Structure formats: structure tokens, C-alpha cells
Coordinates of C-alpha atoms in Angstrom, one line a residue:
Chain A
M1391 CA -32.4 -22.3 -3.9
E1392 CA -34.9 -20.0 -5.4
V1393 CA -38.6 -20.3 -4.1
E1394 CA -40.6 -20.8 -7.3
A1395 CA -43.6 -22.3 -5.3
T1396 CA -46.9 -20.5 -6.1
N1397 CA -50.1 -20.6 -3.6
E1398 CA -51.6 -23.5 -5.5
D1399 CA -48.1 -25.7 -5.4
C1400 CA -47.7 -25.0 -1.4
S1401 CA -50.9 -26.7 -0.8
W1402 CA -51.2 -30.1 0.6
L1403 CA -54.9 -30.4 0.7
P1404 CA -55.1 -31.8 -3.0
F1405 CA -53.0 -34.6 -1.8
I1406 CA -55.0 -35.4 1.0
L1407 CA -58.0 -35.1 -1.1
D1408 CA -57.0 -37.9 -3.4
I1409 CA -55.9 -40.0 -0.4
I1410 CA -59.6 -39.8 1.0
K1411 CA -61.0 -40.4 -2.7
C1412 CA -58.8 -43.6 -2.8
M1413 CA -60.2 -44.7 0.4
D1414 CA -64.1 -44.2 -0.5
K1415 CA -63.4 -46.3 -3.7
D1416 CA -61.6 -48.5 -1.8
S1417 CA -59.0 -48.3 -4.2
M1418 CA -55.9 -50.3 -4.1
D1419 CA -54.0 -46.7 -4.8
V1420 CA -54.4 -45.7 -1.1
N1421 CA -50.8 -46.9 -0.2
Q1422 CA -49.5 -45.4 -3.4
E1423 CA -50.9 -42.0 -2.7
L1424 CA -49.8 -42.4 1.1
T1425 CA -46.0 -43.1 -0.1
K1426 CA -46.5 -40.0 -2.7
L1427 CA -47.5 -37.7 0.2
K1428 CA -44.8 -39.0 2.3
T1429 CA -42.0 -38.5 -0.4
K1430 CA -43.5 -34.9 -1.4
I1431 CA -43.4 -33.9 2.3
Q1432 CA -39.6 -35.2 2.6
E1433 CA -38.5 -33.5 -0.7
T1434 CA -40.4 -30.1 0.7
R1435 CA -38.5 -30.4 4.0
E1436 CA -34.9 -30.9 1.9
K1437 CA -35.9 -28.1 -0.1
I1438 CA -36.4 -25.7 2.9
L1439 CA -33.5 -26.8 4.6
A1440 CA -31.4 -25.7 1.4
M1441 CA -32.4 -22.4 1.1
P1442 CA -30.0 -19.8 2.3
E1443 CA -32.7 -16.9 2.0
I1444 CA -34.7 -17.9 4.9
E1445 CA -32.1 -18.3 7.7
S1446 CA -33.4 -15.2 9.1
S1447 CA -36.5 -13.6 9.7
P1448 CA -38.0 -11.1 7.3
G1449 CA -37.6 -8.3 10.0
E1450 CA -34.0 -9.0 10.4
Q1451 CA -33.4 -9.5 6.9
Q1452 CA -34.6 -6.1 6.7
E1453 CA -32.2 -4.9 8.8
Q1454 CA -29.3 -6.5 6.9
L1455 CA -30.5 -5.1 3.7
K1456 CA -30.8 -1.6 5.8
T1457 CA -26.9 -2.1 6.7
M1458 CA -25.8 -3.3 3.4
R1459 CA -27.3 0.0 1.5
E1460 CA -25.7 2.4 4.3
K1461 CA -22.2 0.5 4.0
V1462 CA -22.4 0.8 -0.1
D1463 CA -23.3 4.6 0.4
T1464 CA -20.8 5.3 3.0
K1465 CA -18.0 3.7 0.8
T1466 CA -19.5 5.6 -2.3
Q1467 CA -19.2 9.0 -0.7
L1468 CA -15.7 8.0 0.7
L1469 CA -14.4 7.2 -2.6
Q1470 CA -15.9 10.4 -4.0
K1471 CA -14.4 12.4 -1.4
Y1472 CA -11.2 11.0 -1.9
K1473 CA -11.2 11.4 -5.7
G1474 CA -12.3 14.9 -5.7
L1475 CA -10.0 15.7 -2.8
C1476 CA -7.1 18.5 -4.0
V1477 CA -4.3 18.1 -1.7
F1478 CA -2.6 21.3 -3.2
D1479 CA -4.5 23.7 -2.6
S1480 CA -2.3 26.7 -1.1
P1481 CA -3.4 27.7 2.3
K1482 CA -4.7 31.2 2.7
S1483 CA -2.6 33.6 4.4
Chain B
M683 CA -38.5 -17.9 22.0
A684 CA -41.1 -15.8 20.7
V685 CA -42.4 -17.1 17.1
A686 CA -41.5 -13.9 15.6
D687 CA -37.8 -14.3 16.6
K688 CA -37.8 -17.5 14.8
S689 CA -36.3 -17.7 11.1
T690 CA -38.7 -18.6 8.6
K691 CA -37.0 -21.7 8.0
E692 CA -37.6 -22.8 11.5
R693 CA -41.4 -22.1 11.1
L694 CA -41.8 -23.6 7.9
L695 CA -40.2 -26.6 9.0
L696 CA -42.6 -26.8 12.2
V697 CA -45.8 -26.1 10.0
L698 CA -44.4 -29.0 7.8
D699 CA -44.0 -31.2 10.6
D700 CA -47.6 -30.4 12.0
L701 CA -49.2 -31.0 8.4
E702 CA -47.6 -34.4 8.5
V703 CA -48.7 -35.3 11.6
L704 CA -52.2 -34.2 11.3
S705 CA -52.8 -35.9 7.8
R706 CA -51.5 -39.1 9.2
E707 CA -53.9 -38.9 11.9
L708 CA -56.9 -38.0 9.6
I709 CA -56.0 -40.7 7.8
E710 CA -56.0 -43.0 10.1
M711 CA -59.2 -42.1 11.8
L712 CA -60.9 -42.2 8.3
A713 CA -59.8 -45.8 7.8
L714 CA -60.5 -46.6 11.3
S715 CA -63.9 -45.4 11.2
R716 CA -64.5 -47.1 7.5
S717 CA -63.1 -50.3 9.1
Q718 CA -65.2 -50.4 12.2
K719 CA -68.0 -48.5 10.9
L720 CA -68.7 -46.5 13.9
P721 CA -69.5 -42.6 14.1
Q722 CA -66.5 -40.5 14.0
G723 CA -67.6 -37.8 16.3
G724 CA -66.1 -34.5 16.0
E725 CA -62.6 -35.3 16.2
D726 CA -62.0 -35.6 12.4
T727 CA -63.7 -32.4 11.7
Q728 CA -61.3 -30.9 14.4
I729 CA -58.2 -32.5 12.7
L730 CA -59.6 -31.3 9.3
E731 CA -59.7 -27.8 10.6
L732 CA -56.3 -27.7 12.2
L733 CA -55.1 -29.4 8.9
V734 CA -56.7 -26.5 6.7
Q735 CA -55.3 -23.7 9.1
R736 CA -51.5 -25.1 9.2
D737 CA -52.0 -25.7 5.6
K738 CA -52.9 -22.1 4.9
E739 CA -50.0 -20.6 7.5
F740 CA -47.5 -23.0 5.3
Q741 CA -48.8 -21.2 2.4
E742 CA -48.3 -17.8 3.9
L743 CA -45.0 -18.9 5.1
M744 CA -44.0 -19.9 1.6
R745 CA -45.1 -16.3 0.1
V746 CA -42.9 -14.9 2.8
A747 CA -40.0 -16.8 1.7
H748 CA -40.4 -16.1 -1.8
E749 CA -40.3 -12.5 -1.0
Q750 CA -37.1 -13.1 1.4
G751 CA -35.4 -14.8 -1.8
K752 CA -36.0 -11.4 -3.6
V753 CA -34.2 -9.4 -0.8
H754 CA -31.5 -11.9 -0.9
Q755 CA -30.9 -11.5 -4.4
E756 CA -30.6 -7.4 -3.8
M757 CA -28.3 -8.3 -1.2
Q758 CA -26.0 -10.3 -3.1
V759 CA -25.9 -7.5 -5.7
L760 CA -25.0 -4.9 -2.8
E761 CA -22.4 -7.5 -1.4
K762 CA -20.8 -7.5 -5.1
E763 CA -20.8 -3.6 -5.1
V764 CA -19.5 -3.4 -1.6
E765 CA -16.5 -5.8 -2.8
K766 CA -15.6 -3.3 -5.7
R767 CA -15.9 -0.4 -3.5
D768 CA -13.2 -2.0 -1.4
C769 CA -11.0 -2.8 -3.8
D770 CA -11.0 1.1 -5.3
I771 CA -10.6 2.2 -1.7
Q772 CA -7.6 -0.5 -1.2
Q773 CA -6.1 0.8 -4.8
L774 CA -6.6 4.5 -4.0
Q775 CA -5.0 3.7 -0.4
K776 CA -2.2 2.2 -2.2
Q777 CA -1.6 5.5 -4.5
L778 CA -1.8 7.9 -1.5
K779 CA 0.8 6.1 0.2
E780 CA 3.0 6.1 -2.6
A781 CA 2.4 9.7 -3.0
E782 CA 2.7 10.3 0.4
H783 CA 6.4 8.7 0.0
I784 CA 7.2 10.6 -2.9
L785 CA 6.7 14.0 -1.4
A786 CA 8.3 12.8 1.9
T787 CA 11.5 12.1 -0.1
A788 CA 11.1 15.5 -1.9
V789 CA 10.6 17.6 1.5
Y790 CA 13.6 16.1 2.9
Q791 CA 15.8 16.5 -0.3
A792 CA 14.5 20.0 -0.2
K793 CA 15.1 20.8 3.3
E794 CA 18.8 19.6 3.1
K795 CA 19.2 21.6 0.1
L796 CA 18.4 24.7 2.1
K797 CA 20.7 23.7 4.7
S798 CA 23.2 23.6 2.3
I799 CA 22.5 27.1 1.2
D800 CA 22.3 28.6 4.5
K801 CA 25.7 26.8 5.1
A802 CA 27.1 28.3 2.0
K803 CA 25.7 31.6 2.7
K804 CA 27.5 31.9 6.2
G805 CA 30.7 30.8 4.5
S806 CA 30.6 32.5 1.6
I807 CA 34.0 33.3 -0.1
S808 CA 34.3 35.9 -3.1
S809 CA 34.8 34.3 -6.3
E810 CA 37.3 37.0 -7.2
E811 CA 39.4 35.5 -4.4
I812 CA 38.9 31.9 -5.2
I813 CA 39.9 32.6 -9.2
K814 CA 43.2 34.6 -7.6
Y815 CA 44.0 31.5 -5.5
A816 CA 43.5 29.1 -8.5
H817 CA 45.8 31.1 -10.6
R818 CA 48.4 31.0 -8.0
I819 CA 48.2 27.2 -7.5
S820 CA 48.4 26.7 -11.0
A821 CA 51.1 29.2 -11.9
S822 CA 53.4 27.1 -9.6
N823 CA 53.0 24.0 -11.8
A824 CA 51.1 22.4 -8.5
V825 CA 48.4 21.0 -10.7
C826 CA 50.6 20.1 -14.0
A827 CA 54.3 19.3 -14.4
P828 CA 56.3 21.9 -16.6
L829 CA 56.4 21.0 -20.0
N830 CA 60.1 20.4 -20.0
W831 CA 60.0 18.3 -16.6
V832 CA 61.6 14.8 -17.1
P833 CA 62.2 12.0 -14.6
G834 CA 65.4 13.2 -12.3
D835 CA 64.2 16.7 -12.1
P836 CA 64.2 17.6 -8.6
R837 CA 61.4 20.5 -9.3
R838 CA 58.5 19.4 -7.1
P839 CA 55.0 21.2 -7.3
Y840 CA 55.4 21.7 -3.2
P841 CA 58.2 23.1 -1.1
T842 CA 61.1 20.5 -0.8
D843 CA 62.6 19.7 2.1
L844 CA 65.7 21.9 1.7
E845 CA 63.8 24.8 0.7
M846 CA 61.9 24.7 4.1
R847 CA 65.1 24.6 5.7
S848 CA 66.1 27.6 3.8
G849 CA 63.4 29.5 4.7
L850 CA 62.3 31.6 7.5
L851 CA 61.3 28.5 9.7
G852 CA 64.3 26.8 9.1
H853 CA 66.7 29.4 9.9
M854 CA 64.8 30.0 13.2
S855 CA 65.2 26.2 14.2
N856 CA 68.8 26.1 12.9
L857 CA 68.4 22.2 11.9
P858 CA 71.4 20.6 9.9
T859 CA 70.7 20.1 6.2
N860 CA 71.2 16.4 6.0
G861 CA 69.5 15.7 2.5
V862 CA 67.2 13.1 4.0
N863 CA 64.6 13.5 1.4
G864 CA 67.5 12.7 -1.0
H865 CA 67.0 16.2 -3.2
L866 CA 70.5 16.5 -3.8
P867 CA 70.4 19.0 -6.4
G868 CA 69.1 21.3 -3.5
D869 CA 72.0 20.4 -1.7
A870 CA 73.9 21.4 -4.4
L871 CA 72.3 24.6 -4.8
A872 CA 73.1 25.3 -1.3
A873 CA 77.0 24.3 -2.2
G874 CA 76.7 26.6 -5.2
R875 CA 77.3 23.5 -7.6
L876 CA 73.9 23.1 -9.0
P877 CA 73.5 23.6 -12.6
D878 CA 71.1 26.5 -13.4
V879 CA 68.4 24.5 -15.3
L880 CA 68.0 22.2 -12.2
T881 CA 67.2 25.0 -9.9
P882 CA 63.8 25.1 -8.1
Q883 CA 61.6 27.9 -9.8
Y884 CA 58.9 28.9 -7.6
P885 CA 57.2 31.9 -7.3
W886 CA 57.6 32.0 -3.6
Q887 CA 61.4 31.8 -3.6
S888 CA 63.3 34.4 -2.0
S889 CA 65.4 37.4 -3.8
D890 CA 68.5 35.7 -2.8
V891 CA 68.9 33.7 -5.8
S892 CA 69.7 36.0 -8.6
V893 CA 67.1 36.6 -11.1
G894 CA 69.3 36.5 -13.9
M895 CA 70.7 33.4 -13.5
L896 CA 67.7 31.5 -13.4
P897 CA 66.1 30.3 -16.7
P898 CA 62.5 31.7 -17.5
H899 CA 60.0 28.6 -16.0
H900 CA 57.0 27.8 -17.8
G901 CA 55.0 29.9 -15.7
N902 CA 56.0 32.7 -17.4
D903 CA 55.6 31.1 -21.0
F904 CA 51.9 30.5 -20.4
G905 CA 51.5 33.8 -19.0
L906 CA 50.2 32.3 -15.6
E907 CA 51.4 35.2 -13.5
P908 CA 48.0 36.2 -11.9
P909 CA 46.1 39.1 -13.1
G910 CA 46.8 41.8 -11.4
H911 CA 49.7 40.3 -9.9
N912 CA 51.9 42.5 -7.3
K913 CA 53.6 42.6 -4.4
E914 CA 50.5 42.4 -2.7
N915 CA 49.2 39.1 -4.0
E916 CA 52.6 37.9 -3.3
D917 CA 52.2 38.6 0.2
D918 CA 48.9 36.9 0.2
V919 CA 50.6 33.8 -1.5
E920 CA 53.0 33.8 1.1
A921 CA 50.5 33.7 3.7
M922 CA 48.5 31.1 2.0
S923 CA 51.8 29.0 1.9
T924 CA 52.5 28.9 5.3
D925 CA 49.0 28.3 6.3
S926 CA 48.8 25.2 8.6
S927 CA 45.8 23.7 5.9
S928 CA 49.1 23.1 3.5
S929 CA 51.6 20.5 4.3
S930 CA 54.8 19.6 2.9
S931 CA 55.0 16.0 2.3
D932 CA 58.2 14.2 2.9
S933 CA 58.1 12.3 -0.4
D934 CA 60.9 10.5 -2.2

């Protein structure tokens, strides 16, 4: 799942602020806001669990990327070598 | 495990759990203080600071996750490139294997041919001798019956039993002639009763048989006397016919 969150979307403070405002107003929407926060936290948790690209740390992922690039380069060189190899060159006497 | 060794996913989940706990504690504390109308102390401030700190950490980790997502996409592209190259390498390997097989077969056949050439060179025979021999074989009607041959004709393309016995070997062993091969005309010849037309006519026949009494055989008609036929060639034919490689068959 691609991460599309921005810095604004990732912040939880607005949710907490809304709950505090409702508490100051003694509004009946406090429970609703609490439920909303709980639901949002659970959804975020599920999204994080479903993301495959964060199974490793950034350092490990960079290592994997480097290894994969080297693998591609090696195989490309091997292919170019075999395709350009002329096996019928007469040996120099 | 150090924080840096943990995956981004684990760190995000930990921070999220902390945020949940802190936000719950803050809300409970605020609700309690309002209901009891008591001063809160500094605890709510501390919780609020921790909450803000955790929120910042969460935002930073989400940014890192976003970057890792881009890297992951690049890695997927590279994986496809690796798969494609693996397919190309396997295809090339298969072609090289086929070429190797074809070349190995060609080299083996060439070596066999060279062996045959060497063998032929060691046992080379003059082509003139082969042609002479071919002439002699065909001149004696050994490869094709004479044109006037009919069933019942005692002539054969090989020396008959009687002729062998009447030759040098037969005289040496003094074997009795009993006509086991059924060549009655041969016996009749020995007795002097054979009609001239049925007399076997072969180049190797001795001069005992009168040439004038014998009708000409078709070997002469077709000029099958080998070119350059002379007594020397006849001696060669004698040598050839008495070679152990030729065998007379007791047919009929």
C-alpha cells in the first residue's frame, strides 16, 4: 500500500484538540469524538501493518537496493559479454 | 534491540501505541479535573509535552515510510529487470548448449572421416589393378549370366566341383570323381561325351581342352578380354582364383 500521508494528515493533535474543545463546551459530542479518535488510530494501525515497504529499516532497504542494482549490472555485463563473444577466432600460431 | 535496528513498521506501531495511551490519559485527567474542580498540577503539562513529542516522531516516521515506499517501487522495477535478464541468460545458455552439441557431433564425424582416410591411405590399391580385376571378374560371366544361358546349362560363374577336381589340387589329392554336385555334364566331359555347346567356358581353363572344339563364349562377343590381356594377366588371374579368399560353393 503506497504511503500517501502528508505531515498534516499524520498529526493526531487536531483530534485531541477537538476532544478538549468538546469537553470545555460540555458538549454531548465528546463520546463521538473519542470514538472517532479510536477508530482513526485502529485504521492507521491496520494500514501500517499492510505496508510491505517498511518491513525493514531505511539502512537495510538501501543495502537491498544497492545489492539489486549490482545484480542488474552484473547480469547486463554477462549478457553483453556472451552476445559479443566470438568463439570462432582462429588461435594465433 | 536498538531502535535503529528496528524496522520502520515496528517503530510506527510503538509510537502509535504511545500516542493512544497518552491521549487517553490526557483526556481522562482533564475530565477528572473538571469534574472534581481540582488543580491539575504539572502532570497534564508533562503528558501534553510527551504527546506533542510522540506526534512529531510519528510524523517523521511517516515521512521515512513515504521515502521507503519510493525506494520499494524502484526495487520492484529492478526485480523485473533481473527477471528479464535471467530469462535472456537462460535462453542464451540453451542456445550455447545446442551449438556445443552440434559442434561436438561435427568434430566427432570429422575425426572418424580422418581415421578412414588414414586407414585407406595405408591400404591403398592402384586403381588400375582394381579396374583390371573388375574386367576379369566380369569377363568370366561371374556377375551376369551369358546371354545364351538357359536353365539346365551346367555353366556356373564359379569353378564347379568337377573343374576343381580336374585342376592341380584335384590331381594332387587324387580324389575320386563321384559327381556329388550333380554336374553330369562335367562327368560327361571327362568321359568325352559332352556336347560342345555345354562345355564350360572359362578363361582359367587349361589348354588341355582344344580351343577349336569350343564355341566362342560371349565373353569374346562383348570384348570382355581385359585391355592389355596377356599371359602375365592370366597368371595374375590364376593367382587370384586360387586365393584363399575365394571359395567355391557346393551348390546345386
